[in-house]
mmCIF file of C-alpha atoms in Angstrom:
data_model
loop_
_atom_site.group_PDB
_atom_site.id
_atom_site.type_symbol
_atom_site.label_atom_id
_atom_site.label_comp_id
_atom_site.label_asym_id
_atom_site.label_seq_id
_atom_site.Cartn_x
_atom_site.Cartn_y
_atom_site.Cartn_z
ATOM 1 C CA LEU A 1 54.455 -185.726 -60.946
ATOM 2 C CA ILE A 2 53.114 -189.041 -62.062
ATOM 3 C CA GLU A 3 53.303 -190.488 -58.729
ATOM 4 C CA SER A 4 51.668 -187.435 -57.114
ATOM 5 C CA GLU A 5 48.921 -187.590 -59.683
ATOM 6 C CA LYS A 6 48.336 -191.278 -58.854
ATOM 7 C CA LYS A 7 48.017 -190.526 -55.075
ATOM 8 C CA TYR A 8 45.628 -187.689 -55.716
ATOM 9 C CA ARG A 9 43.475 -189.689 -58.079
ATOM 10 C CA ASP A 10 43.308 -192.703 -55.638
ATOM 11 C CA LEU A 11 42.155 -190.273 -52.894
ATOM 12 C CA PHE A 12 39.802 -188.440 -55.218
ATOM 13 C CA GLU A 13 38.183 -191.533 -56.500
ATOM 14 C CA ASN A 14 37.953 -193.739 -53.404
ATOM 15 C CA VAL A 15 36.899 -191.189 -50.618
ATOM 16 C CA SER A 16 33.428 -191.873 -49.434
ATOM 17 C CA ASP A 17 32.230 -188.288 -49.913
ATOM 18 C CA PHE A 18 30.808 -186.952 -53.200
ATOM 19 C CA ILE A 19 33.548 -184.723 -54.653
ATOM 20 C CA TYR A 20 32.864 -182.504 -57.678
ATOM 21 C CA PHE A 21 33.964 -179.483 -59.774
ATOM 22 C CA HIS A 22 31.451 -177.384 -61.766
ATOM 23 C CA ASP A 23 31.817 -174.210 -63.809
ATOM 24 C CA LEU A 24 30.321 -170.944 -62.949
ATOM 25 C CA GLU A 25 26.984 -171.949 -64.849
ATOM 26 C CA GLY A 26 26.673 -175.012 -62.721
ATOM 27 C CA ASN A 27 27.770 -177.620 -65.253
ATOM 28 C CA PHE A 28 29.507 -180.616 -63.747
ATOM 29 C CA ILE A 29 33.025 -180.867 -65.153
ATOM 30 C CA GLU A 30 34.390 -183.638 -62.940
ATOM 31 C CA THR A 31 33.021 -185.883 -60.103
ATOM 32 C CA ASN A 32 34.444 -188.974 -58.333
ATOM 33 C CA LEU A 33 33.070 -192.466 -57.975
ATOM 34 C CA ALA A 34 31.015 -191.633 -54.875
ATOM 35 C CA SER A 35 28.690 -189.651 -57.076
ATOM 36 C CA LYS A 36 27.067 -192.935 -58.036
ATOM 37 C CA ILE A 37 26.278 -193.612 -54.393
ATOM 38 C CA GLU A 38 25.038 -190.096 -53.534
ATOM 39 C CA SER A 39 23.035 -189.213 -56.737
ATOM 40 C CA GLY A 40 22.574 -192.576 -58.447
ATOM 41 C CA TYR A 41 24.231 -191.050 -61.576
ATOM 42 C CA THR A 42 27.595 -192.364 -62.798
ATOM 43 C CA LYS A 43 30.422 -189.999 -63.457
ATOM 44 C CA GLU A 44 29.845 -190.082 -67.188
ATOM 45 C CA GLU A 45 26.065 -189.314 -66.806
ATOM 46 C CA LEU A 46 26.775 -186.360 -64.462
ATOM 47 C CA ALA A 47 29.375 -184.955 -66.829
ATOM 48 C CA GLY A 48 26.597 -183.811 -69.067
ATOM 49 C CA LYS A 49 24.310 -182.415 -66.326
ATOM 50 C CA ASN A 50 23.856 -179.179 -64.527
ATOM 51 C CA ILE A 51 23.451 -178.806 -60.743
ATOM 52 C CA LYS A 52 19.927 -177.674 -61.309
ATOM 53 C CA ASP A 53 19.148 -180.907 -63.085
ATOM 54 C CA ILE A 54 19.317 -182.860 -59.816
ATOM 55 C CA LEU A 55 17.973 -180.369 -57.471
ATOM 56 C CA VAL A 56 14.563 -181.150 -55.994
ATOM 57 C CA ILE A 57 13.579 -177.531 -56.606
ATOM 58 C CA LYS A 58 14.901 -176.449 -59.909
ATOM 59 C CA SER A 59 15.234 -172.744 -59.470
ATOM 60 C CA ASP A 60 17.409 -170.262 -61.341
ATOM 61 C CA HIS A 61 16.963 -167.818 -58.454
ATOM 62 C CA LEU A 62 18.257 -170.309 -55.759
ATOM 63 C CA PHE A 63 21.272 -171.237 -57.966
ATOM 64 C CA ASP A 64 22.104 -167.504 -58.670
ATOM 65 C CA GLN A 65 21.936 -166.795 -54.973
ATOM 66 C CA TYR A 66 24.098 -169.871 -54.114
ATOM 67 C CA MET A 67 26.755 -168.764 -56.673
ATOM 68 C CA ASN A 68 26.682 -165.125 -55.646
ATOM 69 C CA ASP A 69 27.231 -166.133 -51.972
ATOM 70 C CA THR A 70 30.018 -168.532 -52.880
ATOM 71 C CA LEU A 71 31.867 -166.068 -55.143
ATOM 72 C CA ARG A 72 31.485 -163.226 -52.559
ATOM 73 C CA VAL A 73 32.962 -165.012 -49.636
ATOM 74 C CA GLY A 74 35.234 -167.481 -51.667
ATOM 75 C CA LYS A 75 33.512 -170.436 -50.006
ATOM 76 C CA SER A 76 30.129 -171.719 -48.832
ATOM 77 C CA GLU A 77 28.483 -174.549 -47.049
ATOM 78 C CA GLY A 78 24.992 -175.735 -46.335
ATOM 79 C CA LEU A 79 22.185 -178.243 -47.146
ATOM 80 C CA ILE A 80 20.638 -179.026 -50.519
ATOM 81 C CA LYS A 81 17.835 -181.449 -51.416
ATOM 82 C CA VAL A 82 18.628 -183.499 -54.554
ATOM 83 C CA ALA A 83 16.580 -186.013 -56.549
ATOM 84 C CA THR A 84 18.477 -189.281 -57.298
ATOM 85 C CA LYS A 85 18.361 -191.057 -60.647
ATOM 86 C CA ASP A 86 15.530 -193.251 -59.288
ATOM 87 C CA GLY A 87 13.551 -190.305 -58.013
ATOM 88 C CA LYS A 88 14.367 -190.483 -54.319
ATOM 89 C CA LYS A 89 14.884 -187.338 -52.405
ATOM 90 C CA ARG A 90 18.020 -186.989 -50.447
ATOM 91 C CA ILE A 91 19.644 -184.286 -48.281
ATOM 92 C CA LEU A 92 23.245 -183.466 -48.839
ATOM 93 C CA GLU A 93 25.444 -181.433 -46.672
ATOM 94 C CA TYR A 94 28.036 -179.576 -48.845
ATOM 95 C CA SER A 95 31.252 -177.546 -48.487
ATOM 96 C CA ASN A 96 32.614 -175.512 -51.454
ATOM 97 C CA SER A 97 35.517 -173.284 -52.279
ATOM 98 C CA VAL A 98 35.994 -171.132 -55.325
ATOM 99 C CA VAL A 99 38.701 -172.253 -57.950
ATOM 100 C CA SER A 100 40.414 -169.258 -59.742
ATOM 101 C CA GLY A 101 42.490 -169.108 -62.820
ATOM 102 C CA PRO A 102 44.571 -166.339 -64.350
ATOM 103 C CA MET A 103 41.501 -164.309 -65.380
ATOM 104 C CA GLY A 104 39.599 -164.835 -62.172
ATOM 105 C CA PRO A 105 37.105 -167.436 -60.754
ATOM 106 C CA VAL A 106 36.552 -170.425 -63.162
ATOM 107 C CA GLY A 107 34.379 -172.671 -61.108
ATOM 108 C CA VAL A 108 33.581 -174.311 -57.771
ATOM 109 C CA ARG A 109 35.165 -177.340 -56.111
ATOM 110 C CA GLY A 110 33.402 -179.052 -53.235
ATOM 111 C CA CYS A 111 32.316 -182.233 -51.466
ATOM 112 C CA ALA A 112 28.992 -183.388 -50.189
ATOM 113 C CA ARG A 113 27.727 -186.101 -47.861
ATOM 114 C CA ASP A 114 24.394 -187.721 -47.573
ATOM 115 C CA ILE A 115 22.782 -186.864 -44.184
ATOM 116 C CA THR A 116 19.186 -187.871 -45.005
ATOM 117 C CA GLU A 117 19.134 -190.689 -42.435
ATOM 118 C CA GLN A 118 20.651 -188.344 -39.864
ATOM 119 C CA LYS A 119 18.089 -185.643 -40.577
ATOM 120 C CA SER A 120 15.303 -188.255 -40.328
ATOM 121 C CA ALA A 121 16.595 -189.428 -37.022
ATOM 122 C CA GLU A 122 16.772 -185.852 -35.698
ATOM 123 C CA LYS A 123 13.147 -185.288 -36.872
ATOM 124 C CA GLN A 124 11.988 -188.440 -35.039
ATOM 125 C CA VAL A 125 13.740 -187.366 -31.884
ATOM 126 C CA LYS A 126 12.099 -183.915 -31.981
ATOM 127 C CA THR A 127 8.727 -185.537 -32.570
ATOM 128 C CA SER A 128 9.375 -187.856 -29.687
ATOM 129 C CA LEU A 129 10.337 -184.985 -27.416
ATOM 130 C CA VAL A 130 7.190 -182.999 -28.426
ATOM 131 C CA GLU A 131 5.026 -186.119 -27.751
ATOM 132 C CA LYS A 132 6.787 -186.554 -24.379
ATOM 133 C CA GLU A 133 6.325 -182.890 -23.389
ATOM 134 C CA LEU A 134 2.530 -183.085 -24.265
ATOM 135 C CA LEU A 135 2.292 -186.332 -22.264
ATOM 136 C CA LEU A 136 3.977 -184.803 -19.200
ATOM 137 C CA LYS A 137 1.824 -181.666 -19.463
ATOM 138 C CA GLU A 138 -1.239 -183.889 -19.521
ATOM 139 C CA ILE A 139 -0.015 -185.819 -16.478
ATOM 140 C CA HIS A 140 0.705 -182.632 -14.573
ATOM 141 C CA HIS A 141 -2.758 -181.330 -15.582
ATOM 142 C CA ARG A 142 -4.499 -184.500 -14.380
ATOM 143 C CA VAL A 143 -2.441 -184.676 -11.208
ATOM 144 C CA LYS A 144 -3.565 -180.984 -10.353
ATOM 145 C CA ASN A 145 -7.153 -181.804 -11.082
ATOM 146 C CA ASN A 146 -7.102 -185.018 -8.884
ATOM 147 C CA LEU A 147 -5.498 -182.920 -6.070
ATOM 148 C CA GLN A 148 -8.161 -180.294 -6.477
ATOM 149 C CA ILE A 149 -10.778 -182.974 -6.191
ATOM 150 C CA ILE A 150 -9.318 -184.297 -2.961
ATOM 151 C CA SER A 151 -9.170 -180.721 -1.640
ATOM 152 C CA SER A 152 -12.755 -180.232 -2.554
ATOM 153 C CA LEU A 153 -13.807 -183.466 -0.771
ATOM 154 C CA LEU A 154 -12.006 -182.379 2.295
ATOM 155 C CA LYS A 155 -13.792 -178.952 2.201
ATOM 156 C CA ILE A 156 -17.168 -180.766 1.935
ATOM 157 C CA GLN A 157 -16.248 -182.889 4.959
ATOM 158 C CA GLU A 158 -14.879 -179.949 6.904
ATOM 159 C CA LYS A 159 -18.326 -178.144 6.628
ATOM 160 C CA LYS A 160 -19.978 -181.148 8.460
ATOM 161 C CA ILE A 161 -17.439 -181.102 11.449
ATOM 162 C CA GLU A 162 -18.550 -179.107 14.465
ATOM 163 C CA ASP A 163 -15.283 -179.496 16.373
ATOM 164 C CA LYS A 164 -13.269 -176.350 15.378
ATOM 165 C CA GLN A 165 -9.877 -177.967 16.090
ATOM 166 C CA ILE A 166 -10.583 -180.986 13.775
ATOM 167 C CA ALA A 167 -12.109 -178.636 11.179
ATOM 168 C CA GLY A 168 -8.953 -176.599 11.317
ATOM 169 C CA MET A 169 -6.869 -179.703 10.627
ATOM 170 C CA PHE A 170 -8.977 -180.414 7.514
ATOM 171 C CA LYS A 171 -8.337 -176.812 6.373
ATOM 172 C CA ASP A 172 -4.619 -177.251 6.868
ATOM 173 C CA SER A 173 -4.732 -180.349 4.769
ATOM 174 C CA GLN A 174 -6.446 -178.473 2.026
ATOM 175 C CA ASP A 175 -3.755 -175.872 1.987
ATOM 176 C CA ARG A 176 -0.997 -178.357 1.871
ATOM 177 C CA ILE A 177 -2.803 -180.115 -1.053
ATOM 178 C CA ALA A 178 -3.249 -176.686 -2.772
ATOM 179 C CA SER A 179 0.581 -176.017 -2.454
ATOM 180 C CA MET A 180 1.275 -179.307 -4.259
ATOM 181 C CA SER A 181 -1.564 -178.751 -6.830
ATOM 182 C CA LEU A 182 -0.083 -175.205 -7.596
ATOM 183 C CA ILE A 183 3.298 -176.927 -8.589
ATOM 184 C CA HIS A 184 1.640 -179.136 -11.103
ATOM 185 C CA GLU A 185 -0.264 -176.261 -12.405
ATOM 186 C CA GLN A 186 2.933 -174.203 -13.037
ATOM 187 C CA LEU A 187 4.591 -177.103 -14.742
ATOM 188 C CA TYR A 188 1.547 -177.635 -16.886
ATOM 189 C CA LYS A 189 1.521 -174.067 -18.033
ATOM 190 C CA CYS A 190 5.329 -173.528 -18.525
ATOM 191 C CA ASP A 191 7.582 -174.554 -21.360
ATOM 192 C CA ASN A 192 10.268 -176.014 -19.099
ATOM 193 C CA LEU A 193 8.911 -179.266 -17.624
ATOM 194 C CA ALA A 194 12.259 -180.075 -15.892
ATOM 195 C CA ASN A 195 12.313 -177.019 -13.521
ATOM 196 C CA ILE A 196 9.913 -174.742 -11.994
ATOM 197 C CA ASP A 197 10.355 -170.893 -11.391
ATOM 198 C CA PHE A 198 10.167 -171.143 -7.507
ATOM 199 C CA GLY A 199 10.140 -167.358 -7.048
ATOM 200 C CA ASP A 200 6.971 -167.036 -9.201
ATOM 201 C CA TYR A 201 5.522 -170.069 -7.581
ATOM 202 C CA SER A 202 6.134 -168.702 -4.065
ATOM 203 C CA ARG A 203 4.356 -165.459 -4.807
ATOM 204 C CA LYS A 204 1.326 -167.234 -6.097
ATOM 205 C CA LEU A 205 1.293 -169.636 -3.093
ATOM 206 C CA VAL A 206 1.619 -166.788 -0.516
ATOM 207 C CA LYS A 207 -1.099 -164.796 -2.221
ATOM 208 C CA SER A 208 -3.339 -167.893 -2.141
ATOM 209 C CA LEU A 209 -2.833 -168.372 1.587
ATOM 210 C CA GLN A 210 -3.448 -164.793 2.246
ATOM 211 C CA GLN A 211 -6.865 -165.239 0.499
ATOM 212 C CA SER A 212 -7.470 -168.353 2.635
ATOM 213 C CA TYR A 213 -7.027 -166.486 5.862
ATOM 214 C CA ALA A 214 -9.141 -163.495 4.870
ATOM 215 C CA SER A 215 -9.383 -162.256 8.425
ATOM 216 C CA THR A 216 -5.715 -161.221 8.357
ATOM 217 C CA SER A 217 -6.148 -159.061 5.087
ATOM 218 C CA GLY A 218 -5.247 -155.413 5.673
ATOM 219 C CA ARG A 219 -3.353 -155.860 8.948
ATOM 220 C CA ILE A 220 -0.570 -158.256 7.971
ATOM 221 C CA ALA A 221 1.816 -157.038 5.234
ATOM 222 C CA LEU A 222 3.612 -159.528 3.016
ATOM 223 C CA ASN A 223 7.014 -158.846 1.564
ATOM 224 C CA ILE A 224 8.372 -161.389 -0.859
ATOM 225 C CA GLU A 225 11.696 -161.204 -2.432
ATOM 226 C CA ALA A 226 12.546 -164.092 -4.816
ATOM 227 C CA GLN A 227 15.289 -164.355 -7.370
ATOM 228 C CA ASN A 228 15.110 -166.478 -10.391
ATOM 229 C CA VAL A 229 15.541 -169.725 -8.605
ATOM 230 C CA PHE A 230 14.567 -172.785 -10.561
ATOM 231 C CA LEU A 231 13.922 -176.128 -8.807
ATOM 232 C CA ALA A 232 13.187 -179.701 -10.071
ATOM 233 C CA VAL A 233 9.791 -181.152 -8.982
ATOM 234 C CA ASP A 234 11.325 -183.308 -6.202
ATOM 235 C CA GLU A 235 12.804 -180.118 -4.641
ATOM 236 C CA ALA A 236 9.928 -177.794 -5.342
ATOM 237 C CA ILE A 237 7.223 -179.863 -3.720
ATOM 238 C CA PRO A 238 8.838 -180.098 -0.184
ATOM 239 C CA CYS A 239 9.913 -176.395 -0.454
ATOM 240 C CA GLY A 240 6.261 -175.584 -1.276
ATOM 241 C CA LEU A 241 5.064 -177.523 1.777
ATOM 242 C CA ILE A 242 7.669 -175.861 3.955
ATOM 243 C CA ILE A 243 6.575 -172.364 2.804
ATOM 244 C CA ASN A 244 2.914 -173.295 3.190
ATOM 245 C CA GLU A 245 3.466 -174.356 6.862
ATOM 246 C CA LEU A 246 5.605 -171.342 7.792
ATOM 247 C CA VAL A 247 3.160 -168.819 6.267
ATOM 248 C CA SER A 248 0.094 -170.529 7.449
ATOM 249 C CA ASN A 249 1.382 -170.770 11.061
ATOM 250 C CA SER A 250 2.466 -167.195 11.052
ATOM 251 C CA LEU A 251 -1.011 -165.927 9.729
ATOM 252 C CA LYS A 252 -2.743 -168.165 12.325
ATOM 253 C CA TYR A 253 -0.739 -167.665 15.471
ATOM 254 C CA ALA A 254 1.869 -164.822 15.249
ATOM 255 C CA PHE A 255 -0.595 -161.888 15.222
ATOM 256 C CA PRO A 256 -3.332 -162.496 17.778
ATOM 257 C CA GLY A 257 -6.432 -160.348 17.937
ATOM 258 C CA ASP A 258 -6.237 -157.217 15.760
ATOM 259 C CA SER A 259 -2.500 -156.948 15.945
ATOM 260 C CA LYS A 260 -0.596 -155.821 12.924
ATOM 261 C CA GLY A 261 2.727 -156.919 11.410
ATOM 262 C CA MET A 262 4.747 -158.130 8.525
ATOM 263 C CA ILE A 263 5.715 -161.396 7.045
ATOM 264 C CA SER A 264 8.821 -161.543 4.955
ATOM 265 C CA LEU A 265 10.004 -164.332 2.599
ATOM 266 C CA THR A 266 13.311 -164.269 0.762
ATOM 267 C CA ILE A 267 14.471 -166.919 -1.707
ATOM 268 C CA LYS A 268 17.944 -166.746 -3.309
ATOM 269 C CA SER A 269 20.767 -168.604 -4.839
ATOM 270 C CA ILE A 270 23.783 -168.553 -2.685
ATOM 271 C CA ASN A 271 25.926 -170.122 -5.480
ATOM 272 C CA ASP A 272 25.261 -172.334 -8.476
ATOM 273 C CA ASN A 273 24.167 -175.358 -6.391
ATOM 274 C CA ARG A 274 22.816 -173.887 -3.112
ATOM 275 C CA VAL A 275 19.604 -172.229 -2.193
ATOM 276 C CA GLU A 276 18.515 -170.233 0.870
ATOM 277 C CA ILE A 277 14.953 -169.668 2.003
ATOM 278 C CA ASN A 278 14.650 -167.058 4.711
ATOM 279 C CA PHE A 279 11.308 -166.638 6.394
ATOM 280 C CA ALA A 280 10.533 -164.158 9.109
ATOM 281 C CA ASP A 281 7.724 -162.366 10.910
ATOM 282 C CA ASP A 282 7.673 -159.717 13.598
ATOM 283 C CA GLY A 283 4.839 -161.360 15.510
ATOM 284 C CA ILE A 284 4.736 -162.622 19.185
ATOM 285 C CA GLY A 285 7.325 -165.323 18.518
ATOM 286 C CA LEU A 286 7.381 -168.929 19.323
ATOM 287 C CA PRO A 287 7.403 -170.283 22.876
ATOM 288 C CA LYS A 288 10.709 -169.911 24.654
ATOM 289 C CA ASP A 289 10.902 -173.603 25.578
ATOM 290 C CA LEU A 290 10.110 -174.824 22.010
ATOM 291 C CA LYS A 291 13.025 -176.303 20.113
ATOM 292 C CA ILE A 292 12.849 -177.143 16.414
ATOM 293 C CA GLU A 293 14.979 -180.245 16.784
ATOM 294 C CA ASN A 294 12.692 -181.758 19.435
ATOM 295 C CA ASN A 295 9.128 -180.803 19.303
ATOM 296 C CA ASP A 296 5.635 -182.347 19.167
ATOM 297 C CA THR A 297 3.851 -179.834 16.915
ATOM 298 C CA PHE A 298 2.929 -181.293 13.553
ATOM 299 C CA GLY A 299 3.810 -178.257 11.562
ATOM 300 C CA LEU A 300 7.328 -177.989 12.926
ATOM 301 C CA LYS A 301 7.928 -181.759 12.683
ATOM 302 C CA LEU A 302 6.843 -181.588 9.085
ATOM 303 C CA ILE A 303 9.150 -178.640 8.191
ATOM 304 C CA THR A 304 12.200 -180.239 9.852
ATOM 305 C CA ASN A 305 11.653 -183.634 8.243
ATOM 306 C CA LEU A 306 11.191 -182.022 4.830
ATOM 307 C CA VAL A 307 14.427 -179.943 5.224
ATOM 308 C CA GLU A 308 16.585 -182.686 6.718
ATOM 309 C CA HIS A 309 15.376 -185.804 5.056
ATOM 310 C CA GLN A 310 13.880 -184.767 1.679
ATOM 311 C CA LEU A 311 16.074 -181.781 0.906
ATOM 312 C CA GLY A 312 19.153 -182.968 2.778
ATOM 313 C CA GLY A 313 19.444 -179.357 4.067
ATOM 314 C CA GLU A 314 19.798 -177.509 7.395
ATOM 315 C CA ILE A 315 17.414 -175.275 9.377
ATOM 316 C CA ALA A 316 18.158 -172.676 11.955
ATOM 317 C CA LEU A 317 15.835 -170.607 14.135
ATOM 318 C CA ASN A 318 16.424 -166.960 15.171
ATOM 319 C CA ARG A 319 14.217 -165.447 17.883
ATOM 320 C CA ASP A 320 15.878 -161.999 18.284
ATOM 321 C CA LYS A 321 12.786 -160.328 16.836
ATOM 322 C CA GLY A 322 9.698 -162.334 16.198
ATOM 323 C CA THR A 323 10.478 -165.579 14.378
ATOM 324 C CA GLU A 324 13.004 -166.196 11.673
ATOM 325 C CA PHE A 325 13.803 -169.491 9.951
ATOM 326 C CA ILE A 326 16.876 -169.916 7.704
ATOM 327 C CA ILE A 327 16.771 -172.929 5.480
ATOM 328 C CA LYS A 328 19.683 -173.910 3.215
ATOM 329 C CA PHE A 329 20.059 -176.922 0.876
ATOM 330 C CA ASN A 330 21.911 -178.073 -2.139
ATOM 331 C CA VAL A 331 20.247 -178.428 -5.569
#
């Protein structure tokens, strides 16, 4: 028994955590040497004190709630703010258990550890993250504004160009810039700065393109099915440009004259790390001799380069009815 008591006492006194025993009223009965480190009070000084004496907020209500919760469950854990002997405020993480005697509960035994520095570091990290998010939002906002300025300059220049083909090239450039600008606008407005809801983005982009080609309104229906696919900025921008090219070309060339038809766009996750974009229209279709792997048209060259080189994906063309592009890539 003497040897066992000695081992217990050595462990009790020399452990780095603050170990204590207090009665049901909160009076300290016994503490270990670590109490001096955690509270600034010696064992002898704490022996004449109540828990409420060292709390930052000295409240009977808080103590009663703490005791009721501990007695009801038989144990408790949490955080408390204490004032050390020299007046410094510290945060302790505690874990308690009820001690019972022959007549029922007689007190509470527990241990506590100072986590003030840890909490301070966590607060600094949270503050830094908030500052970083605000900075990134501001960057996306400014990039969007700069892109819109470039688009406006192109629009002004377009009005001065008499050659319709060259003017059309300027308009196409405006649409491409608008597709990139929209991504930065989405990121500026959303809470998640790492990924963008590409389904929501695609709906807004296609709607913007439809307004841009006002002459097609009413005769070309749009059907967009987009799951909750989230893409990083490096993936969203090339995908946005691809959809811009496909929709724009279809609106311009697939339905000549007053012909009517439908454009369909489906975006879905095949599995956890693969995305499929399916674009189709029921228009006049592409020329029979045109091959997507070897063509001179700027739009198709841009699409294939974006799919294969930037996304590392694959593209397939189906001509069975109108035009259908199937694009798959890993995320």
